[in-house]
Short mmCIF file of C-alpha atoms in Angstrom, two decimals:
data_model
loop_
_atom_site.label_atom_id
_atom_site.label_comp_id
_atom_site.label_asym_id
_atom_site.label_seq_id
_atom_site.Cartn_x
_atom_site.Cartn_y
_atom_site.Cartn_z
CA UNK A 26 193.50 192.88 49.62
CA UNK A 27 193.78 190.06 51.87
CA UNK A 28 196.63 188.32 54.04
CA UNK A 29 197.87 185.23 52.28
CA UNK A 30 195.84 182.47 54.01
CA UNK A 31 193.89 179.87 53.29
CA UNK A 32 190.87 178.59 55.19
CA UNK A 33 187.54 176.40 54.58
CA UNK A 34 184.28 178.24 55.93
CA UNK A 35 181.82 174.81 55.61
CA UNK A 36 182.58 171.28 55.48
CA UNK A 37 181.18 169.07 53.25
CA UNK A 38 179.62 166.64 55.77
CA UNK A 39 179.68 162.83 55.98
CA UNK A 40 176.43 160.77 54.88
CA UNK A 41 175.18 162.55 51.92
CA UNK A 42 172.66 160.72 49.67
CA UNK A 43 174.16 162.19 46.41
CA UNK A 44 178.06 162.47 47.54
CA UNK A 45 179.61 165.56 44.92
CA UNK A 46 182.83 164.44 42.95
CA UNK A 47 184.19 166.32 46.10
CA UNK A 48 183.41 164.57 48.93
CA UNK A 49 185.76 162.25 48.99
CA UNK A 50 188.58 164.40 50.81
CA UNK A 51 186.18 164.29 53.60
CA UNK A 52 185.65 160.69 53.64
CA UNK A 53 189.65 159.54 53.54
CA UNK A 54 191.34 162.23 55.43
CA UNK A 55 191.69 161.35 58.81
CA UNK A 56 192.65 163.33 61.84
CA UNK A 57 195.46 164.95 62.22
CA UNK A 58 195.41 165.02 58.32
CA UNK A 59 194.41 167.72 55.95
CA UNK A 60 193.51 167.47 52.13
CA UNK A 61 196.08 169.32 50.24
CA UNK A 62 195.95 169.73 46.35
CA UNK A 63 199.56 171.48 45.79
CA UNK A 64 200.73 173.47 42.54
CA UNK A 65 202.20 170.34 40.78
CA UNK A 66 199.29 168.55 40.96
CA UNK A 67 199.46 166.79 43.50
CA UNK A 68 196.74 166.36 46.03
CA UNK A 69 195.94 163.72 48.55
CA UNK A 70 195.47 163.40 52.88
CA UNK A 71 198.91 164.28 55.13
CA UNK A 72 199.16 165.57 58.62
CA UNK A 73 202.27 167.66 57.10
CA UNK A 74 202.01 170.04 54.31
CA UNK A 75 203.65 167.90 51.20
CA UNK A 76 203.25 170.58 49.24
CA UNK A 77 207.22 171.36 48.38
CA UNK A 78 206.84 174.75 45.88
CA UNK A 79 208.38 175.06 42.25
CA UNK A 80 211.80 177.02 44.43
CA UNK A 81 212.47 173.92 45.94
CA UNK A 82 212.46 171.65 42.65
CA UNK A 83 211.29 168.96 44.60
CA UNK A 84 207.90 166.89 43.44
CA UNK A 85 204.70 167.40 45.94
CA UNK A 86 204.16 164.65 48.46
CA UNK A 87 203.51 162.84 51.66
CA UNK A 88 206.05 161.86 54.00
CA UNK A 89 206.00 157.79 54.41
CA UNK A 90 206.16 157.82 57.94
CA UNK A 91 203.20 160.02 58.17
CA UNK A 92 200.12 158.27 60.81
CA UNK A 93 198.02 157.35 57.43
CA UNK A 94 198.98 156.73 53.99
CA UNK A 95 197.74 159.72 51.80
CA UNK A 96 195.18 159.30 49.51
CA UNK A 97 196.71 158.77 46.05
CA UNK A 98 195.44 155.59 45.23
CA UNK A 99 192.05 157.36 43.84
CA UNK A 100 193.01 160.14 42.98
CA UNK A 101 190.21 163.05 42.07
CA UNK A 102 189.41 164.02 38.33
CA UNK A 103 191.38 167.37 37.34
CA UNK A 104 188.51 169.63 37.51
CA UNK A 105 186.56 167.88 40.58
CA UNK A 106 189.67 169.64 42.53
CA UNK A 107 190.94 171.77 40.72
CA UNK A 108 195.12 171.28 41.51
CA UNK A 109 196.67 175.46 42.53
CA UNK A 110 198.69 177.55 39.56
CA UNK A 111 199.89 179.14 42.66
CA UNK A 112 203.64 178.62 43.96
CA UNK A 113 202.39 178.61 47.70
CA UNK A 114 201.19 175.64 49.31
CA UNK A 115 197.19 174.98 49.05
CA UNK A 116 194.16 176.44 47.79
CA UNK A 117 192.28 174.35 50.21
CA UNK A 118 192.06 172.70 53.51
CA UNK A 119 189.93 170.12 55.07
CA UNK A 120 187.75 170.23 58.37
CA UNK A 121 186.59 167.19 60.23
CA UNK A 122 183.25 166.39 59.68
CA UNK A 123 180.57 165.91 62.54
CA UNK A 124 179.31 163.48 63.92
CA UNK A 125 176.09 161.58 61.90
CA UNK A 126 174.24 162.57 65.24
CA UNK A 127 175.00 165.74 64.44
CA UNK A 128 174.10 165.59 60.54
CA UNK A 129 170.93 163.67 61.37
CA UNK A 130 169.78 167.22 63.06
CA UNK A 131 170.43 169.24 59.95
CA UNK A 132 167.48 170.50 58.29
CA UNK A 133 167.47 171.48 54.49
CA UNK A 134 169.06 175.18 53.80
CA UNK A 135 165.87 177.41 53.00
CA UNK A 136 167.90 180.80 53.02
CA UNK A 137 168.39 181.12 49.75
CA UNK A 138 164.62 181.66 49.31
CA UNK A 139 164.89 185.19 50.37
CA UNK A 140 165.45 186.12 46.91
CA UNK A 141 165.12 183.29 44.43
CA UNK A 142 161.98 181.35 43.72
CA UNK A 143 161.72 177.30 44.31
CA UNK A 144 160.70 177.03 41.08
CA UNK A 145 163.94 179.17 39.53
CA UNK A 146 161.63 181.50 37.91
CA UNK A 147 163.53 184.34 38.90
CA UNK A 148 166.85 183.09 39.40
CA UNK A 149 169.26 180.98 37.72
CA UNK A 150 171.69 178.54 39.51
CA UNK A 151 172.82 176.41 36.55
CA UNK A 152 175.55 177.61 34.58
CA UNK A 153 178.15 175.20 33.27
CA UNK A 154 181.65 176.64 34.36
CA UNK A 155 184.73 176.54 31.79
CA UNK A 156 187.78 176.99 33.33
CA UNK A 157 190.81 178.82 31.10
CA UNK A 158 194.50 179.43 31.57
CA UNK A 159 196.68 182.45 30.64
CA UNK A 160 199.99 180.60 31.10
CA UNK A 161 198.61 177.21 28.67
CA UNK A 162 196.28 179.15 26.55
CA UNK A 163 195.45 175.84 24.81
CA UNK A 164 194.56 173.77 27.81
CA UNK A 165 190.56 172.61 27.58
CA UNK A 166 188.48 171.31 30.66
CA UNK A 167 184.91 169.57 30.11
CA UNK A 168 182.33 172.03 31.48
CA UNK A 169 181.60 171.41 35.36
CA UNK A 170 178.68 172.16 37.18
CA UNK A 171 179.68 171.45 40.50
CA UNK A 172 182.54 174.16 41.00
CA UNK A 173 183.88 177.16 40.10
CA UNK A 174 187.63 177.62 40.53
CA UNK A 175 189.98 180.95 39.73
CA UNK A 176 193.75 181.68 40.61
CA UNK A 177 196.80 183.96 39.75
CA UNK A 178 200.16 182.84 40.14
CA UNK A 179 202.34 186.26 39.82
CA UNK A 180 204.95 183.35 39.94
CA UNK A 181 205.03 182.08 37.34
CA UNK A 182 205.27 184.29 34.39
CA UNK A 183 201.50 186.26 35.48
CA UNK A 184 199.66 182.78 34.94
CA UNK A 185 195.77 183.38 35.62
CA UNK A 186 192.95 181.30 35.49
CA UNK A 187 189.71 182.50 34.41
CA UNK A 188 186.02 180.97 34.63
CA UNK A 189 183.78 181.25 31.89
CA UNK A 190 180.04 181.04 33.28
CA UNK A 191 177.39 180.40 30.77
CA UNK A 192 173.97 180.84 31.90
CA UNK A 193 171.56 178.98 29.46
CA UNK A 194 167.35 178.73 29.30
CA UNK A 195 167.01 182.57 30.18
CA UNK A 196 163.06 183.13 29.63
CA UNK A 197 162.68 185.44 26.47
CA UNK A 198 160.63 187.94 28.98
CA UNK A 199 163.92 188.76 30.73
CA UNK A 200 166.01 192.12 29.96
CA UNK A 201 167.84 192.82 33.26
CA UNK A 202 169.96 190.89 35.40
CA UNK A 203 172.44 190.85 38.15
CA UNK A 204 174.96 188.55 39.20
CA UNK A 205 174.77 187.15 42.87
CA UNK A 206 176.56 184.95 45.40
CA UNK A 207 174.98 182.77 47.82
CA UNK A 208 176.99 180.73 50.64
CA UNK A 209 175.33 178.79 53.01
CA UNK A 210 175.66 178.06 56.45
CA UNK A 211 176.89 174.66 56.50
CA UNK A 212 177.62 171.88 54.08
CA UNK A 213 179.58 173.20 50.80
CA UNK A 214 183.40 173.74 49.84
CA UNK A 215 184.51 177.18 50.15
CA UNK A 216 188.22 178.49 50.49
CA UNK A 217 190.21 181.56 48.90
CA UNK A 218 193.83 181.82 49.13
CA UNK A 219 195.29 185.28 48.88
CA UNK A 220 193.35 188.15 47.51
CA UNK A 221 189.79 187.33 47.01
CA UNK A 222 188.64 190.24 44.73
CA UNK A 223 186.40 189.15 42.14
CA UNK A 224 185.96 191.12 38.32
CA UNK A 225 182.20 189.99 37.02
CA UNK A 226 182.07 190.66 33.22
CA UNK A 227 179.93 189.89 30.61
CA UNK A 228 181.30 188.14 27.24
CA UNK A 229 179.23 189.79 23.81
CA UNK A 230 178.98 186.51 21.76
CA UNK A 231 177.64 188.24 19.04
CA UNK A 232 174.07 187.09 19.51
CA UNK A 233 175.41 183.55 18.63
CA UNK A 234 175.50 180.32 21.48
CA UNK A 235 178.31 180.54 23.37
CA UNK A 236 179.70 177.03 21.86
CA UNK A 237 179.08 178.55 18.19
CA UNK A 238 180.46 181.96 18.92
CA UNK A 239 184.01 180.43 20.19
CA UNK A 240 183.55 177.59 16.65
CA UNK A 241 185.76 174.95 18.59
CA UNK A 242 184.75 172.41 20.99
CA UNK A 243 188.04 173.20 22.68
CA UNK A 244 187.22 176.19 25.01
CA UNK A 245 190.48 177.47 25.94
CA UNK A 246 192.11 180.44 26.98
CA UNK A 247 192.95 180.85 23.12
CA UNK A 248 189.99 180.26 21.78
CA UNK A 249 188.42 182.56 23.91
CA UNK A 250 190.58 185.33 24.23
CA UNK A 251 188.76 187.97 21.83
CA UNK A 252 185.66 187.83 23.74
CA UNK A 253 187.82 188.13 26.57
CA UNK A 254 189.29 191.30 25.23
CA UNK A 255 186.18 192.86 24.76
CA UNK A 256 184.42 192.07 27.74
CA UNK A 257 182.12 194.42 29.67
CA UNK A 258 182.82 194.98 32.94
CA UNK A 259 179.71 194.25 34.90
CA UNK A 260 181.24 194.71 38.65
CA UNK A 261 182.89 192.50 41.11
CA UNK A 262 182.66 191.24 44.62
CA UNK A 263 185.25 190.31 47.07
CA UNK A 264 185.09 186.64 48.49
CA UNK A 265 188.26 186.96 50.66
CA UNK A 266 186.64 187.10 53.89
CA UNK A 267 182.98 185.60 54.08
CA UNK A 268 184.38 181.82 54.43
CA UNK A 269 184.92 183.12 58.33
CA UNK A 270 181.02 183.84 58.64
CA UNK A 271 179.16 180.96 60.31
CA UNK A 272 175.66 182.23 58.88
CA UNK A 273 174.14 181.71 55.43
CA UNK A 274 175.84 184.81 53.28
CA UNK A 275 174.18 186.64 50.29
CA UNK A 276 176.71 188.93 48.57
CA UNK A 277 175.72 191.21 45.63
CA UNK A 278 177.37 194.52 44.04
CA UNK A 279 174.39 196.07 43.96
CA UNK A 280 174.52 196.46 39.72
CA UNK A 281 172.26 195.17 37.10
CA UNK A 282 172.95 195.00 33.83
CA UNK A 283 170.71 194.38 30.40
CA UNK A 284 170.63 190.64 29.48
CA UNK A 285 168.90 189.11 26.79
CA UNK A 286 168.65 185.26 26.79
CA UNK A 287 168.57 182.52 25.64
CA UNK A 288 172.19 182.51 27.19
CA UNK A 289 174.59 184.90 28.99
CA UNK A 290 177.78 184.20 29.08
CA UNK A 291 179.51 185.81 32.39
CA UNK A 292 183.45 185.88 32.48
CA UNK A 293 185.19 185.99 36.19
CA UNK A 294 189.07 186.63 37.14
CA UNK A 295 190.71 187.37 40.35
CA UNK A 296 190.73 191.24 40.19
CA UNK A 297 194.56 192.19 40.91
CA UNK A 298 197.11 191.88 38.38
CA UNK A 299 199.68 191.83 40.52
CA UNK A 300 198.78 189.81 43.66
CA UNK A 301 198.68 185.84 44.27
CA UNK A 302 194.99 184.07 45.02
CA UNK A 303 192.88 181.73 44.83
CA UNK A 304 188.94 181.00 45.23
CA UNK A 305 187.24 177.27 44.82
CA UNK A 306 183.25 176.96 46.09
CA UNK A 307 181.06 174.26 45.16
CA UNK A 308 177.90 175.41 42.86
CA UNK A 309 174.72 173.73 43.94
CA UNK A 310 172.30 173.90 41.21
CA UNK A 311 169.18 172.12 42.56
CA UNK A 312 167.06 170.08 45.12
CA UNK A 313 168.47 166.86 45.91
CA UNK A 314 172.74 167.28 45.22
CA UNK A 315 172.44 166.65 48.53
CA UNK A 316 170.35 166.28 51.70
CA UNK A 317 170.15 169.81 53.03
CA UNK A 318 172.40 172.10 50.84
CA UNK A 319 169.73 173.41 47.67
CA UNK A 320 171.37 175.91 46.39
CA UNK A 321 175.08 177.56 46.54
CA UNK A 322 177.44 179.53 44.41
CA UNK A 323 176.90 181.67 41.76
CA UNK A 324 173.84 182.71 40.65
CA UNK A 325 172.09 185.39 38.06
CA UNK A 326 168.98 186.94 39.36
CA UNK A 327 166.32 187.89 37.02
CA UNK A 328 165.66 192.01 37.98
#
């Protein structure tokens, strides 16, 4: 368990070739602002927090006589941010930038080759995220690959939201796996809110592809729910705290588990039942999303 806070542990910095769907908080928000995507849905730059809580029966938003107008005008897809089920006030804060001197000294992060190959022979980075909610068990988001989102809200009659991970192109030769978590130094999202306490299960889709075995484009919490049910319980890791480490951060249970591919689909909730959090990173799949971040996120490891 974790005190309810929220915090940022890298900055997504200024002057990226490729710019993620989520850079753009860091580009408008200027000091004394903070980006702030509230429980109503809305999210934008203030130097206040306009985030007004479902108590208050007030809408979300930024004072008009605050030093810049808040960033509404373009707003952010639904999934590129994903907007907080909780009833506090953010899931995420923004940090300044540095300087482009300072950018112009960063080298590519090389960490992550400690334990996964260039080549991703023995890892795998790319797994499309689906994002499910137990309070709108019909509500559908297109598959991202660029960030992986979960939250309770005890709030607001239990309402969870769940990731669905699926791994695809697992090499026939494989039979073990684990399920890993890389964060580097610098230069990705990362924020939890709350308790931080990740369950890792796998979903048995009955040897069919994931998008077969559910038989609806729709993948909702609905749709979903009987794998759900019958997941297996593969561990868990807690992400509360290692936002506040300034190094490069490899976290792992310790388990594997049998895998056959091609595809395995991994399930992930917040752990407690009965507590409020949140926890948003970016996933960086390959070379080139930007100019020195390679890899981030969640990854399965070939054992």
């Amino acid at each position: 368990m974790h005190p309810s806070t929220t915090f940022i542990a890298a900055a997504a910095l200024l002057g990226l070739a490729a710019a993620s769907p989520l850079d753009r908080r860091y580009e408008e928000c200027k000091a004394p602002q903070l980006w702030y995507a509230c429980w109503d849905d809305y999210q934008g730059c203030c130097s206040t927090n306009p985030c007004k809580g479902p108590a208050m029966g007030v809408k979300s938003g930024c004072p008009s006589n605050d030093d810049t107008t808040p960033s509404e005008s373009t707003p952010a897809s639904s999934e590129a941010v994903p907007s907080s089920s909780t009833s506090s006030a953010t899931t995420s804060i923004y940090i300044p930038s540095p300087a482009a001197s300072a950018i112009a000294k960063l080298e590519p992060d090389t960490a992550w080759t400690a334990k996964c190959k260039e080549d991703n022979s023995n890892c795998n980075w790319a797994a499309r995220f689906f994002s499910v909610k137990t309070n709108n068990e019909t509500y559908t988001t297109y598959n991202t690959t660029s960030q992986f989102h979960v939250a309770n809200d005890i709030g607001s009659a239990g309402a969870h939201r769940h990731s669905i991970a699926v791994f695809s192109d697992i090499p026939s030769s494989v039979t073990k796996c684990s399920v890993q978590w890389y964060k580097p130094k610098q230069g990705i999202f990362y924020g939890t809110w709350g308790d931080g306490s990740i369950s890792i299960s796998t979903l048995d889709m009955g040897g069919k592809p994931f998008a077969e075995a559910v038989g609806s484009q729709d993948i909702s919490f609905k749709n979903t729910k009987s794998f759900i049910d019958a997941k297996t319980v593969q561990g868990g890791l807690d992400l509360g705290n290692w936002g506040r480490t300034m190094a490069h951060a490899f976290l792992s249970d310790g388990r594997t588990f049998a895998c056959k591919g091609p595809e395995v689909v991994v399930h992930f909730a917040l752990d407690s039942k009965t507590s409020e959090g949140s926890v948003t990173v970016d996933q960086v799949s390959k070379a080139g999303s930007t100019e020195f971040v390679q890899r981030a996120g969640w990854f399965l490891k070939y054992e």
